[in-house]
């Protein structure tokens, strides 16, 4: 994994996702949550799988309009996406040199 990408993801990205979702709610309150997630993903860059897992975990229907979600629900969705995104990046990243040294001996 590229260090710059890992540094980017470690910077309060849940807030960036929440801001993107809030913008979508303000700009197009009648759009579906699935479409709003796609627009937020294009802006922030999180993976689609993290968004789908977050919707499933929270029990949100992607066909619901984003304008119907409360601020707390948007924050929960953003944090769930961020956790899923961090988890998927952690699984795909190569081991660090420190872990290699520890495992060798």
JSON list of N, CA and C in Angstrom, two decimals, residues 2-3 9-10 12 29 39 42-43 45 63-64 73 98 103 105:
[
{"chain": "A", "resi": 2, "resn": "UNK", "atom": "N", "xyz": [0.51, 2.23, -0.71]},
{"chain": "A", "resi": 2, "resn": "UNK", "atom": "CA", "xyz": [1.27, 3.46, -0.83]},
{"chain": "A", "resi": 2, "resn": "UNK", "atom": "C", "xyz": [1.15, 4.25, 0.46]},
{"chain": "A", "resi": 3, "resn": "UNK", "atom": "N", "xyz": [2.29, 4.75, 0.96]},
{"chain": "A", "resi": 3, "resn": "UNK", "atom": "CA", "xyz": [2.29, 5.50, 2.22]},
{"chain": "A", "resi": 3, "resn": "UNK", "atom": "C", "xyz": [1.40, 6.73, 2.17]},
{"chain": "A", "resi": 9, "resn": "UNK", "atom": "N", "xyz": [-5.85, 8.23, 4.42]},
{"chain": "A", "resi": 9, "resn": "UNK", "atom": "CA", "xyz": [-6.97, 7.55, 5.06]},
{"chain": "A", "resi": 9, "resn": "UNK", "atom": "C", "xyz": [-6.96, 7.75, 6.58]},
{"chain": "A", "resi": 10, "resn": "UNK", "atom": "N", "xyz": [-5.80, 8.04, 7.14]},
{"chain": "A", "resi": 10, "resn": "UNK", "atom": "CA", "xyz": [-5.73, 8.23, 8.58]},
{"chain": "A", "resi": 10, "resn": "UNK", "atom": "C", "xyz": [-6.18, 9.62, 9.01]},
{"chain": "A", "resi": 12, "resn": "UNK", "atom": "N", "xyz": [-8.85, 11.92, 9.62]},
{"chain": "A", "resi": 12, "resn": "UNK", "atom": "CA", "xyz": [-10.26, 12.19, 9.91]},
{"chain": "A", "resi": 12, "resn": "UNK", "atom": "C", "xyz": [-11.18, 11.99, 8.71]},
{"chain": "A", "resi": 29, "resn": "UNK", "atom": "N", "xyz": [-31.97, 16.45, -1.89]},
{"chain": "A", "resi": 29, "resn": "UNK", "atom": "CA", "xyz": [-32.64, 15.71, -0.83]},
{"chain": "A", "resi": 29, "resn": "UNK", "atom": "C", "xyz": [-33.54, 14.58, -1.31]},
{"chain": "A", "resi": 39, "resn": "UNK", "atom": "N", "xyz": [-22.04, 9.40, -5.30]},
{"chain": "A", "resi": 39, "resn": "UNK", "atom": "CA", "xyz": [-21.50, 10.75, -5.45]},
{"chain": "A", "resi": 39, "resn": "UNK", "atom": "C", "xyz": [-20.46, 11.04, -4.38]},
{"chain": "A", "resi": 42, "resn": "UNK", "atom": "N", "xyz": [-17.27, 9.22, -5.20]},
{"chain": "A", "resi": 42, "resn": "UNK", "atom": "CA", "xyz": [-16.51, 9.90, -6.25]},
{"chain": "A", "resi": 42, "resn": "UNK", "atom": "C", "xyz": [-15.74, 11.09, -5.68]},
{"chain": "A", "resi": 43, "resn": "UNK", "atom": "N", "xyz": [-16.30, 11.74, -4.68]},
{"chain": "A", "resi": 43, "resn": "UNK", "atom": "CA", "xyz": [-15.65, 12.91, -4.08]},
{"chain": "A", "resi": 43, "resn": "UNK", "atom": "C", "xyz": [-14.53, 12.51, -3.11]},
{"chain": "A", "resi": 45, "resn": "UNK", "atom": "N", "xyz": [-13.47, 9.05, -2.32]},
{"chain": "A", "resi": 45, "resn": "UNK", "atom": "CA", "xyz": [-12.63, 7.97, -2.83]},
{"chain": "A", "resi": 45, "resn": "UNK", "atom": "C", "xyz": [-12.68, 6.69, -2.04]},
{"chain": "A", "resi": 63, "resn": "UNK", "atom": "N", "xyz": [-32.71, 2.51, -1.32]},
{"chain": "A", "resi": 63, "resn": "UNK", "atom": "CA", "xyz": [-33.75, 3.21, -2.06]},
{"chain": "A", "resi": 63, "resn": "UNK", "atom": "C", "xyz": [-34.37, 4.35, -1.26]},
{"chain": "A", "resi": 64, "resn": "UNK", "atom": "N", "xyz": [-34.03, 4.47, 0.01]},
{"chain": "A", "resi": 64, "resn": "UNK", "atom": "CA", "xyz": [-34.53, 5.57, 0.83]},
{"chain": "A", "resi": 64, "resn": "UNK", "atom": "C", "xyz": [-33.94, 6.89, 0.33]},
{"chain": "A", "resi": 73, "resn": "UNK", "atom": "N", "xyz": [-27.93, 9.70, 11.77]},
{"chain": "A", "resi": 73, "resn": "UNK", "atom": "CA", "xyz": [-27.87, 8.56, 10.86]},
{"chain": "A", "resi": 73, "resn": "UNK", "atom": "C", "xyz": [-26.78, 8.77, 9.81]},
{"chain": "A", "resi": 98, "resn": "UNK", "atom": "N", "xyz": [8.74, -3.60, 10.56]},
{"chain": "A", "resi": 98, "resn": "UNK", "atom": "CA", "xyz": [8.79, -3.92, 11.98]},
{"chain": "A", "resi": 98, "resn": "UNK", "atom": "C", "xyz": [8.14, -5.28, 12.25]},
{"chain": "A", "resi": 103, "resn": "UNK", "atom": "N", "xyz": [8.56, -11.17, 13.40]},
{"chain": "A", "resi": 103, "resn": "UNK", "atom": "CA", "xyz": [8.17, -12.54, 13.08]},
{"chain": "A", "resi": 103, "resn": "UNK", "atom": "C", "xyz": [9.37, -13.42, 12.77]},
{"chain": "A", "resi": 105, "resn": "UNK", "atom": "N", "xyz": [12.40, -13.34, 14.26]},
{"chain": "A", "resi": 105, "resn": "UNK", "atom": "CA", "xyz": [13.08, -13.93, 15.36]},
{"chain": "A", "resi": 105, "resn": "UNK", "atom": "C", "xyz": [13.15, -13.27, 16.61]}
]
